[in-house]
PDB file of C-alpha atoms in Angstrom:
ATOM      1  CA  MET A   1      93.863 -31.258 -96.152  1.00 48.00           C
ATOM      2  CA  ALA A   2      90.151 -31.284 -96.611  1.00 47.00           C
ATOM      3  CA  GLY A   3      89.804 -34.000 -93.963  1.00 48.00           C
ATOM      4  CA  LYS A   4      91.560 -31.878 -91.371  1.00 48.00           C
ATOM      5  CA  ARG A   5      89.181 -29.001 -92.019  1.00 49.00           C
ATOM      6  CA  VAL A   6      86.218 -31.238 -91.417  1.00 45.00           C
ATOM      7  CA  PHE A   7      87.792 -32.501 -88.206  1.00 46.00           C
ATOM      8  CA  TYR A   8      88.517 -29.032 -86.919  1.00 48.00           C
ATOM      9  CA  PHE A   9      84.991 -27.877 -87.874  1.00 46.00           C
ATOM     10  CA  SER A  10      83.427 -30.704 -85.878  1.00 48.00           C
ATOM     11  CA  ILE A  11      85.496 -29.831 -82.872  1.00 47.00           C
ATOM     12  CA  ALA A  12      84.458 -26.198 -83.174  1.00 45.00           C
ATOM     13  CA  ILE A  13      80.765 -27.078 -83.349  1.00 48.00           C
ATOM     14  CA  SER A  14      81.081 -29.359 -80.312  1.00 48.00           C
ATOM     15  CA  GLY A  15      82.823 -26.633 -78.356  1.00 46.00           C
ATOM     16  CA  LEU A  16      80.141 -24.159 -79.310  1.00 45.00           C
ATOM     17  CA  PHE A  17      77.387 -26.465 -78.007  1.00 44.00           C
ATOM     18  CA  LEU A  18      79.347 -27.090 -74.806  1.00 42.00           C
ATOM     19  CA  ALA A  19      79.833 -23.389 -74.184  1.00 43.00           C
ATOM     20  CA  THR A  20      76.175 -22.732 -74.800  1.00 43.00           C
ATOM     21  CA  ALA A  21      75.190 -25.462 -72.343  1.00 42.00           C
ATOM     22  CA  LEU A  22      77.467 -24.116 -69.640  1.00 42.00           C
ATOM     23  CA  ALA A  23      76.178 -20.564 -70.094  1.00 45.00           C
ATOM     24  CA  ALA A  24      72.468 -21.568 -69.908  1.00 45.00           C
ATOM     25  CA  PRO A  25      70.651 -20.812 -66.570  1.00 44.00           C
ATOM     26  CA  GLU A  26      69.778 -23.581 -64.111  1.00 45.00           C
ATOM     27  CA  THR A  27      66.478 -25.220 -64.997  1.00 40.00           C
ATOM     28  CA  THR A  28      63.634 -24.900 -62.347  1.00 39.00           C
ATOM     29  CA  VAL A  29      61.945 -28.170 -61.481  1.00 40.00           C
ATOM     30  CA  LEU A  30      58.163 -27.692 -61.523  1.00 36.00           C
ATOM     31  CA  PRO A  31      56.041 -29.446 -58.952  1.00 40.00           C
ATOM     32  CA  ARG A  32      53.587 -32.102 -60.053  1.00 39.00           C
ATOM     33  CA  SER A  33      50.648 -29.850 -59.118  1.00 38.00           C
ATOM     34  CA  ALA A  34      50.204 -26.170 -58.515  1.00 39.00           C
ATOM     35  CA  PRO A  35      50.528 -25.056 -54.858  1.00 42.00           C
ATOM     36  CA  ILE A  36      47.204 -24.749 -52.950  1.00 39.00           C
ATOM     37  CA  PRO A  37      46.426 -21.086 -52.410  1.00 40.00           C
ATOM     38  CA  GLU A  38      45.637 -19.898 -48.858  1.00 41.00           C
ATOM     39  CA  GLN A  39      41.994 -19.601 -47.866  1.00 42.00           C
ATOM     40  CA  ALA A  40      42.004 -15.855 -48.304  1.00 41.00           C
ATOM     41  CA  ASP A  41      42.876 -16.308 -51.972  1.00 42.00           C
ATOM     42  CA  ARG A  42      40.328 -19.002 -52.807  1.00 43.00           C
ATOM     43  CA  PRO A  43      38.334 -17.948 -55.827  1.00 42.00           C
ATOM     44  CA  ASP A  44      35.262 -20.009 -54.820  1.00 45.00           C
ATOM     45  CA  GLU A  45      34.639 -18.066 -51.605  1.00 45.00           C
ATOM     46  CA  LYS A  46      32.792 -14.803 -51.860  1.00 47.00           C
ATOM     47  CA  PRO A  47      34.514 -11.889 -50.234  1.00 47.00           C
ATOM     48  CA  GLU A  48      33.039 -10.790 -46.894  1.00 50.00           C
ATOM     49  CA  PRO A  49      30.439  -8.115 -47.579  1.00 49.00           C
ATOM     50  CA  PRO A  50      31.129  -4.743 -46.084  1.00 48.00           C
ATOM     51  CA  ALA A  51      29.415  -3.906 -42.778  1.00 50.00           C
ATOM     52  CA  GLN A  52      25.914  -2.654 -43.364  1.00 50.00           C
ATOM     53  CA  ALA A  53      25.096   0.819 -42.312  1.00 46.00           C
ATOM     54  CA  PRO A  54      22.292   1.299 -39.732  1.00 46.00           C
ATOM     55  CA  ALA A  55      18.801   0.938 -41.181  1.00 45.00           C
ATOM     56  CA  ASP A  56      17.925   4.505 -40.554  1.00 47.00           C
ATOM     57  CA  SER A  57      21.011   5.743 -42.350  1.00 43.00           C
ATOM     58  CA  ALA A  58      19.621   4.437 -45.633  1.00 46.00           C
ATOM     59  CA  GLN A  59      16.641   6.693 -45.284  1.00 48.00           C
ATOM     60  CA  PRO A  60      16.818  10.428 -45.523  1.00 46.00           C
ATOM     61  CA  PRO A  61      16.794  12.042 -42.070  1.00 50.00           C
ATOM     62  CA  LEU A  62      13.414  13.189 -40.842  1.00 48.00           C
ATOM     63  CA  PRO A  63      12.995  16.818 -39.975  1.00 47.00           C
ATOM     64  CA  THR A  64      13.340  17.527 -36.251  1.00 50.00           C
ATOM     65  CA  PRO A  65       9.853  18.081 -34.807  1.00 46.00           C
ATOM     66  CA  LYS A  66       9.213  21.462 -33.365  1.00 47.00           C
ATOM     67  CA  PRO A  67       8.835  21.376 -29.581  1.00 46.00           C
ATOM     68  CA  GLU A  68       5.385  22.045 -28.221  1.00 45.00           C
ATOM     69  CA  ASP A  69       4.866  25.545 -27.116  1.00 45.00           C
ATOM     70  CA  THR A  70       4.152  24.911 -23.424  1.00 44.00           C
ATOM     71  CA  ALA A  71       4.614  28.499 -22.444  1.00 44.00           C
ATOM     72  CA  LYS A  72       2.286  30.394 -24.720  1.00 43.00           C
ATOM     73  CA  PRO A  73       2.135  33.989 -23.606  1.00 43.00           C
ATOM     74  CA  ASP A  74      -1.649  34.076 -24.079  1.00 46.00           C
ATOM     75  CA  ASP A  75      -2.245  30.953 -21.947  1.00 44.00           C
ATOM     76  CA  LYS A  76      -3.164  32.704 -18.724  1.00 42.00           C
ATOM     77  CA  ASP A  77      -4.493  29.547 -17.083  1.00 45.00           C
ATOM     78  CA  ALA A  78      -1.204  27.664 -17.229  1.00 44.00           C
ATOM     79  CA  PRO A  79      -0.070  26.959 -13.635  1.00 42.00           C
ATOM     80  CA  GLU A  80       3.320  27.954 -12.396  1.00 41.00           C
ATOM     81  CA  PRO A  81       5.814  25.078 -11.892  1.00 39.00           C
ATOM     82  CA  GLU A  82       5.821  25.602  -8.131  1.00 37.00           C
ATOM     83  CA  GLN A  83       2.022  25.378  -7.996  1.00 33.00           C
ATOM     84  CA  GLU A  84       2.073  22.106  -9.929  1.00 34.00           C
ATOM     85  CA  ALA A  85       4.582  20.650  -7.480  1.00 34.00           C
ATOM     86  CA  GLU A  86       2.383  21.574  -4.531  1.00 31.00           C
ATOM     87  CA  GLU A  87      -0.675  19.991  -6.139  1.00 31.00           C
ATOM     88  CA  ALA A  88       1.287  16.818  -6.885  1.00 36.00           C
ATOM     89  CA  GLU A  89       1.871  16.210  -3.188  1.00 37.00           C
ATOM     90  CA  PRO A  90      -1.253  14.482  -1.796  1.00 38.00           C
ATOM     91  CA  ASP A  91      -2.626  15.837   1.413  1.00 43.00           C
ATOM     92  CA  GLU A  92      -2.352  13.384   4.285  1.00 45.00           C
ATOM     93  CA  ASP A  93      -6.083  13.543   5.036  1.00 43.00           C
ATOM     94  CA  GLU A  94      -7.093  13.298   1.369  1.00 48.00           C
ATOM     95  CA  SER A  95      -5.081  10.084   1.044  1.00 55.00           C
ATOM     96  CA  MET A  96      -7.646   8.216   3.154  1.00 63.00           C
ATOM     97  CA  LEU A  97      -9.665   5.690   1.209  1.00 66.00           C
ATOM     98  CA  PRO A  98     -13.282   6.687   0.529  1.00 68.00           C
ATOM     99  CA  ASP A  99     -16.120   5.420   2.704  1.00 76.00           C
ATOM    100  CA  PRO A 100     -19.794   5.485   1.600  1.00 73.00           C
ATOM    101  CA  ARG A 101     -20.756   7.216   4.841  1.00 79.00           C
ATOM    102  CA  SER A 102     -18.522  10.146   3.944  1.00 73.00           C
ATOM    103  CA  THR A 103     -20.801  11.257   1.107  1.00 73.00           C
ATOM    104  CA  LEU A 104     -24.223  10.627   2.610  1.00 75.00           C
ATOM    105  CA  PRO A 105     -26.282  13.826   2.521  1.00 77.00           C
ATOM    106  CA  MET A 106     -27.135  15.135   5.962  1.00 74.00           C
ATOM    107  CA  ALA A 107     -30.827  15.407   6.708  1.00 79.00           C
ATOM    108  CA  GLU A 108     -32.068  18.860   7.608  1.00 79.00           C
ATOM    109  CA  THR A 109     -34.072  17.443  10.503  1.00 89.00           C
ATOM    110  CA  MET A 110     -33.315  14.520  12.786  1.00 92.00           C
ATOM    111  CA  PRO A 111     -34.550  11.211  11.320  1.00 92.00           C
ATOM    112  CA  LYS A 112     -37.306   9.298  13.078  1.00 95.00           C
ATOM    113  CA  ASP A 113     -35.039   6.408  14.083  1.00 94.00           C
ATOM    114  CA  ALA A 114     -32.603   8.827  15.747  1.00 94.00           C
ATOM    115  CA  LYS A 115     -35.460  10.386  17.698  1.00 96.00           C
ATOM    116  CA  ALA A 116     -36.765   6.962  18.744  1.00 98.00           C
ATOM    117  CA  CYS A 117     -33.276   5.973  19.897  1.00 98.00           C
ATOM    118  CA  ARG A 118     -33.109   8.978  22.184  1.00 98.00           C
ATOM    119  CA  VAL A 119     -36.440   8.075  23.715  1.00 98.00           C
ATOM    120  CA  ARG A 120     -35.180   4.577  24.529  1.00 98.00           C
ATOM    121  CA  LEU A 121     -32.012   5.949  26.134  1.00 98.00           C
ATOM    122  CA  LYS A 122     -34.042   8.111  28.478  1.00 97.00           C
ATOM    123  CA  GLU A 123     -36.169   5.120  29.434  1.00 97.00           C
ATOM    124  CA  ILE A 124     -33.113   3.198  30.689  1.00 96.00           C
ATOM    125  CA  GLY A 125     -31.697   6.183  32.544  1.00 97.00           C
ATOM    126  CA  VAL A 126     -28.893   7.234  30.196  1.00 98.00           C
ATOM    127  CA  ASP A 127     -27.772  10.839  30.693  1.00 97.00           C
ATOM    128  CA  PHE A 128     -26.855  12.566  27.420  1.00 97.00           C
ATOM    129  CA  GLU A 129     -26.994  15.760  25.395  1.00 96.00           C
ATOM    130  CA  ASP A 130     -27.182  16.321  21.669  1.00 93.00           C
ATOM    131  CA  GLY A 131     -23.743  17.091  20.312  1.00 87.00           C
ATOM    132  CA  GLN A 132     -22.568  19.229  17.427  1.00 82.00           C
ATOM    133  CA  ALA A 133     -22.717  17.518  14.054  1.00 81.00           C
ATOM    134  CA  SER A 134     -19.562  16.821  12.093  1.00 73.00           C
ATOM    135  CA  GLU A 135     -19.994  16.905   8.327  1.00 68.00           C
ATOM    136  CA  ASN A 136     -18.173  17.838   5.143  1.00 63.00           C
ATOM    137  CA  ASP A 137     -14.864  16.984   6.752  1.00 72.00           C
ATOM    138  CA  PRO A 138     -12.107  17.004   4.104  1.00 71.00           C
ATOM    139  CA  ALA A 139     -10.873  13.670   5.451  1.00 77.00           C
ATOM    140  CA  GLY A 140     -14.294  12.067   5.011  1.00 81.00           C
ATOM    141  CA  CYS A 141     -15.217  11.721   8.698  1.00 87.00           C
ATOM    142  CA  ALA A 142     -18.909  12.185   9.449  1.00 85.00           C
ATOM    143  CA  LEU A 143     -21.152  12.229  12.523  1.00 89.00           C
ATOM    144  CA  PRO A 144     -24.473  13.885  11.612  1.00 89.00           C
ATOM    145  CA  PHE A 145     -26.476  13.589  14.873  1.00 92.00           C
ATOM    146  CA  PRO A 146     -24.059  12.766  17.700  1.00 94.00           C
ATOM    147  CA  LEU A 147     -24.659  12.348  21.401  1.00 95.00           C
ATOM    148  CA  SER A 148     -22.505  13.626  24.229  1.00 95.00           C
ATOM    149  CA  LEU A 149     -22.851  10.793  26.714  1.00 95.00           C
ATOM    150  CA  LYS A 150     -22.512  11.371  30.467  1.00 96.00           C
ATOM    151  CA  SER A 151     -23.625   7.984  31.756  1.00 97.00           C
ATOM    152  CA  PHE A 152     -24.487   4.477  30.586  1.00 97.00           C
ATOM    153  CA  GLY A 153     -27.464   4.292  32.912  1.00 95.00           C
ATOM    154  CA  LYS A 154     -28.393   4.873  36.529  1.00 90.00           C
ATOM    155  CA  ASP A 155     -25.278   5.142  38.692  1.00 93.00           C
ATOM    156  CA  ILE A 156     -22.873   4.200  35.844  1.00 97.00           C
ATOM    157  CA  GLU A 157     -20.924   7.303  34.853  1.00 97.00           C
ATOM    158  CA  VAL A 158     -18.758   7.801  31.783  1.00 97.00           C
ATOM    159  CA  GLU A 159     -15.436   9.516  32.401  1.00 94.00           C
ATOM    160  CA  PRO A 160     -14.719  11.675  30.474  1.00 93.00           C
ATOM    161  CA  GLY A 161     -17.812  12.452  28.393  1.00 92.00           C
ATOM    162  CA  LEU A 162     -18.204  10.295  25.287  1.00 95.00           C
ATOM    163  CA  ILE A 163     -19.271  11.507  21.818  1.00 96.00           C
ATOM    164  CA  VAL A 164     -20.786   8.718  19.699  1.00 97.00           C
ATOM    165  CA  THR A 165     -23.845   7.865  17.631  1.00 95.00           C
ATOM    166  CA  CYS A 166     -27.107   7.155  19.401  1.00 97.00           C
ATOM    167  CA  GLY A 167     -27.022   3.585  18.113  1.00 97.00           C
ATOM    168  CA  LEU A 168     -23.659   2.883  19.719  1.00 98.00           C
ATOM    169  CA  ALA A 169     -24.690   4.628  22.934  1.00 98.00           C
ATOM    170  CA  GLU A 170     -27.757   2.418  23.263  1.00 98.00           C
ATOM    171  CA  ARG A 171     -25.827  -0.784  22.509  1.00 98.00           C
ATOM    172  CA  ALA A 172     -23.110   0.102  25.018  1.00 98.00           C
ATOM    173  CA  ALA A 173     -25.566   1.109  27.750  1.00 98.00           C
ATOM    174  CA  ARG A 174     -27.523  -2.127  27.461  1.00 98.00           C
ATOM    175  CA  PHE A 175     -24.345  -4.229  27.324  1.00 98.00           C
ATOM    176  CA  ILE A 176     -22.932  -2.666  30.484  1.00 98.00           C
ATOM    177  CA  SER A 177     -26.140  -2.887  32.490  1.00 97.00           C
ATOM    178  CA  ASP A 178     -27.281  -6.302  31.226  1.00 97.00           C
ATOM    179  CA  THR A 179     -23.923  -8.105  30.816  1.00 98.00           C
ATOM    180  CA  VAL A 180     -20.974  -6.331  32.465  1.00 98.00           C
ATOM    181  CA  GLN A 181     -22.770  -5.647  35.722  1.00 98.00           C
ATOM    182  CA  PRO A 182     -23.720  -9.325  36.308  1.00 98.00           C
ATOM    183  CA  ILE A 183     -20.163 -10.461  35.450  1.00 99.00           C
ATOM    184  CA  ALA A 184     -18.721  -8.001  37.989  1.00 98.00           C
ATOM    185  CA  LYS A 185     -21.041  -9.276  40.718  1.00 98.00           C
ATOM    186  CA  LYS A 186     -20.241 -12.910  39.874  1.00 98.00           C
ATOM    187  CA  THR A 187     -16.440 -12.676  39.570  1.00 98.00           C
ATOM    188  CA  LEU A 188     -15.574  -9.758  41.873  1.00 98.00           C
ATOM    189  CA  ASN A 189     -18.649  -9.412  44.041  1.00 98.00           C
ATOM    190  CA  LYS A 190     -18.653  -5.749  43.105  1.00 98.00           C
ATOM    191  CA  THR A 191     -20.912  -3.270  41.346  1.00 98.00           C
ATOM    192  CA  VAL A 192     -19.721  -1.230  38.382  1.00 98.00           C
ATOM    193  CA  SER A 193     -20.174   2.492  39.055  1.00 98.00           C
ATOM    194  CA  GLY A 194     -18.310   3.985  36.117  1.00 98.00           C
ATOM    195  CA  ILE A 195     -16.495   3.399  32.850  1.00 98.00           C
ATOM    196  CA  ALA A 196     -13.178   5.082  32.066  1.00 98.00           C
ATOM    197  CA  GLN A 197     -13.362   5.574  28.309  1.00 97.00           C
ATOM    198  CA  ALA A 198     -10.270   6.188  26.181  1.00 96.00           C
ATOM    199  CA  SER A 199     -11.795   7.232  22.866  1.00 93.00           C
ATOM    200  CA  GLY A 200     -15.101   7.872  21.127  1.00 95.00           C
ATOM    201  CA  TYR A 201     -15.434   9.991  18.002  1.00 93.00           C
ATOM    202  CA  VAL A 202     -11.993  10.750  16.549  1.00 90.00           C
ATOM    203  CA  CYS A 203     -11.405  11.678  12.907  1.00 86.00           C
ATOM    204  CA  ARG A 204      -8.566   9.372  11.939  1.00 79.00           C
ATOM    205  CA  PRO A 205      -7.802   6.255   9.873  1.00 74.00           C
ATOM    206  CA  ARG A 206      -7.261   2.823  11.294  1.00 71.00           C
ATOM    207  CA  ASN A 207      -3.799   2.396  12.704  1.00 66.00           C
ATOM    208  CA  GLY A 208      -1.350   1.536   9.939  1.00 65.00           C
ATOM    209  CA  THR A 209      -3.930   1.877   7.141  1.00 66.00           C
ATOM    210  CA  ARG A 210      -5.563   4.489   4.915  1.00 71.00           C
ATOM    211  CA  LYS A 211      -9.071   3.284   5.708  1.00 85.00           C
ATOM    212  CA  LEU A 212     -11.144   5.422   8.021  1.00 88.00           C
ATOM    213  CA  SER A 213     -11.635   4.006  11.491  1.00 88.00           C
ATOM    214  CA  GLU A 214     -15.077   3.382  12.972  1.00 93.00           C
ATOM    215  CA  HIS A 215     -14.064   6.100  15.436  1.00 94.00           C
ATOM    216  CA  ALA A 216     -14.255   8.512  12.480  1.00 91.00           C
ATOM    217  CA  PHE A 217     -18.025   7.932  12.378  1.00 92.00           C
ATOM    218  CA  GLY A 218     -18.706   7.800  16.123  1.00 94.00           C
ATOM    219  CA  ASN A 219     -19.368   4.096  15.760  1.00 96.00           C
ATOM    220  CA  ALA A 220     -16.750   2.864  18.251  1.00 97.00           C
ATOM    221  CA  PHE A 221     -15.525   3.455  21.787  1.00 96.00           C
ATOM    222  CA  ASP A 222     -12.659   2.222  23.936  1.00 98.00           C
ATOM    223  CA  ILE A 223     -12.833   1.067  27.559  1.00 98.00           C
ATOM    224  CA  ALA A 224      -9.641   1.818  29.478  1.00 98.00           C
ATOM    225  CA  GLY A 225     -10.933   0.770  32.892  1.00 98.00           C
ATOM    226  CA  PHE A 226     -13.799   0.042  35.259  1.00 98.00           C
ATOM    227  CA  ASN A 227     -14.695   1.849  38.470  1.00 98.00           C
ATOM    228  CA  PHE A 228     -16.566   0.090  41.253  1.00 98.00           C
ATOM    229  CA  SER A 229     -18.918   1.281  43.943  1.00 97.00           C
ATOM    230  CA  ASP A 230     -16.453   0.390  46.716  1.00 97.00           C
ATOM    231  CA  GLY A 231     -14.007   3.001  45.375  1.00 97.00           C
ATOM    232  CA  THR A 232     -11.668   0.546  43.649  1.00 98.00           C
ATOM    233  CA  SER A 233     -10.856   0.466  39.961  1.00 98.00           C
ATOM    234  CA  LEU A 234      -9.415  -1.929  37.417  1.00 98.00           C
ATOM    235  CA  GLU A 235      -7.276  -0.941  34.435  1.00 97.00           C
ATOM    236  CA  VAL A 236      -7.740  -3.079  31.336  1.00 97.00           C
ATOM    237  CA  GLY A 237      -4.121  -2.799  30.237  1.00 93.00           C
ATOM    238  CA  LYS A 238      -2.660  -3.576  33.648  1.00 92.00           C
ATOM    239  CA  GLU A 239      -1.564  -7.160  34.189  1.00 88.00           C
ATOM    240  CA  SER A 240      -3.957  -8.830  36.571  1.00 90.00           C
ATOM    241  CA  ALA A 241      -4.563 -12.233  38.065  1.00 92.00           C
ATOM    242  CA  GLY A 242      -7.275 -14.205  39.762  1.00 96.00           C
ATOM    243  CA  ALA A 243     -10.775 -12.735  39.851  1.00 97.00           C
ATOM    244  CA  GLU A 244      -9.793  -9.456  38.139  1.00 97.00           C
ATOM    245  CA  LYS A 245      -8.272 -11.316  35.210  1.00 96.00           C
ATOM    246  CA  THR A 246     -11.370 -13.508  34.957  1.00 97.00           C
ATOM    247  CA  PHE A 247     -13.621 -10.439  34.980  1.00 98.00           C
ATOM    248  CA  VAL A 248     -11.827  -8.769  32.046  1.00 97.00           C
ATOM    249  CA  GLU A 249     -11.686 -12.002  30.076  1.00 97.00           C
ATOM    250  CA  GLU A 250     -15.400 -12.695  30.507  1.00 98.00           C
ATOM    251  CA  VAL A 251     -16.390  -9.135  29.599  1.00 98.00           C
ATOM    252  CA  ARG A 252     -14.240  -9.301  26.494  1.00 98.00           C
ATOM    253  CA  LYS A 253     -15.689 -12.644  25.439  1.00 98.00           C
ATOM    254  CA  ALA A 254     -19.285 -11.525  26.047  1.00 98.00           C
ATOM    255  CA  ALA A 255     -18.745  -8.363  23.970  1.00 98.00           C
ATOM    256  CA  CYS A 256     -18.191 -10.419  20.814  1.00 98.00           C
ATOM    257  CA  GLY A 257     -21.653 -10.537  19.298  1.00 96.00           C
ATOM    258  CA  PRO A 258     -23.286  -7.410  20.645  1.00 97.00           C
ATOM    259  CA  PHE A 259     -20.292  -5.615  19.074  1.00 98.00           C
ATOM    260  CA  LYS A 260     -18.912  -6.553  15.668  1.00 97.00           C
ATOM    261  CA  THR A 261     -15.283  -5.793  16.497  1.00 96.00           C
ATOM    262  CA  VAL A 262     -13.605  -6.553  19.814  1.00 98.00           C
ATOM    263  CA  LEU A 263      -9.883  -5.928  20.304  1.00 97.00           C
ATOM    264  CA  GLY A 264      -7.749  -5.591  23.399  1.00 96.00           C
ATOM    265  CA  PRO A 265      -4.501  -6.561  25.122  1.00 96.00           C
ATOM    266  CA  GLY A 266      -2.816  -9.260  23.075  1.00 92.00           C
ATOM    267  CA  SER A 267      -4.494  -8.284  19.797  1.00 92.00           C
ATOM    268  CA  ASP A 268      -1.739  -5.840  18.861  1.00 89.00           C
ATOM    269  CA  ALA A 269       0.355  -3.082  20.399  1.00 91.00           C
ATOM    270  CA  ASP A 270      -2.243  -0.405  19.589  1.00 89.00           C
ATOM    271  CA  HIS A 271      -4.866  -2.064  21.790  1.00 91.00           C
ATOM    272  CA  ALA A 272      -2.642  -3.122  24.663  1.00 94.00           C
ATOM    273  CA  SER A 273      -4.213  -0.679  27.127  1.00 95.00           C
ATOM    274  CA  HIS A 274      -7.942  -0.883  26.386  1.00 97.00           C
ATOM    275  CA  LEU A 275     -10.867  -2.782  24.911  1.00 98.00           C
ATOM    276  CA  HIS A 276     -11.974  -1.528  21.502  1.00 97.00           C
ATOM    277  CA  LEU A 277     -15.659  -2.098  20.718  1.00 98.00           C
ATOM    278  CA  ASP A 278     -17.432  -1.048  17.520  1.00 96.00           C
ATOM    279  CA  LEU A 279     -20.464  -1.743  15.344  1.00 96.00           C
ATOM    280  CA  ALA A 280     -18.727  -2.053  11.972  1.00 94.00           C
ATOM    281  CA  ILE A 281     -20.934  -3.616   9.314  1.00 90.00           C
ATOM    282  CA  ARG A 282     -19.357  -6.906   8.274  1.00 89.00           C
ATOM    283  CA  ARG A 283     -20.223  -9.437   5.626  1.00 87.00           C
ATOM    284  CA  ASN A 284     -23.148 -11.657   6.612  1.00 86.00           C
ATOM    285  CA  GLY A 285     -23.294  -9.919   9.980  1.00 85.00           C
ATOM    286  CA  GLY A 286     -19.999 -11.486  11.035  1.00 91.00           C
ATOM    287  CA  THR A 287     -17.700 -10.409  13.856  1.00 95.00           C
ATOM    288  CA  PHE A 288     -13.979  -9.864  14.288  1.00 95.00           C
ATOM    289  CA  CYS A 289     -12.843 -10.594  17.826  1.00 96.00           C
ATOM    290  CA  GLN A 290      -9.243 -11.020  18.952  1.00 90.00           C
TER     291      GLN A 290
END
């Protein structure tokens, strides 16, 4: 009887263990190593620092400066806005570049060299009158002791009258009588009886520049044509051939030297109709002839 109890007890214990095993949850198999965390979870990487605020935000804001009082009621000399705008626009004449001759003081009496020049003109038969002086021109033009020229010598008229300096008048008169006249006799077998001038004293800048022209000082004149004693004439700007062309070319070439600037047809469009002659002072006494 006792043996049966032991047998039944063993069976009961075995059944209890079997029931416990069946009721236990399924065992999870662990991996050999822990899973690698994603990069965002790595402990060895420092978290991205927050965006820095602008440098000036770290400092306390500066007080807003007070605007300047540009319209003080007691400032009576302050110009009106419209007046300032008018003054800001440069005058066309005042935009010309300065020339030393513009500021030379005018002598109260005619200088000795100007008087001597007039004596020489009379000796070679030049007909002239003293002209009205031009000074203190806002553009800078100046002609202190001008001449109103009526002829370049005996039987060589100037049409129309020419206003220039005495120095230019003397140089032109001698050039025409001593150089142009012989060239006319050689190439055309004619005698020059008159000069058709296109420009003498004119207050203006050089064409296309802001520099005052030699015309602005009565130091230049333009020849538009030649008149001859037989009643014929020759226009400088008119296309010519043969002896007439040779005459103009030789006169133009001979002028380079007695005059410091010689321009004419072919130089540029502004001188297509005349010969420009002046006594501009150039470096080392040089010339500019085109």
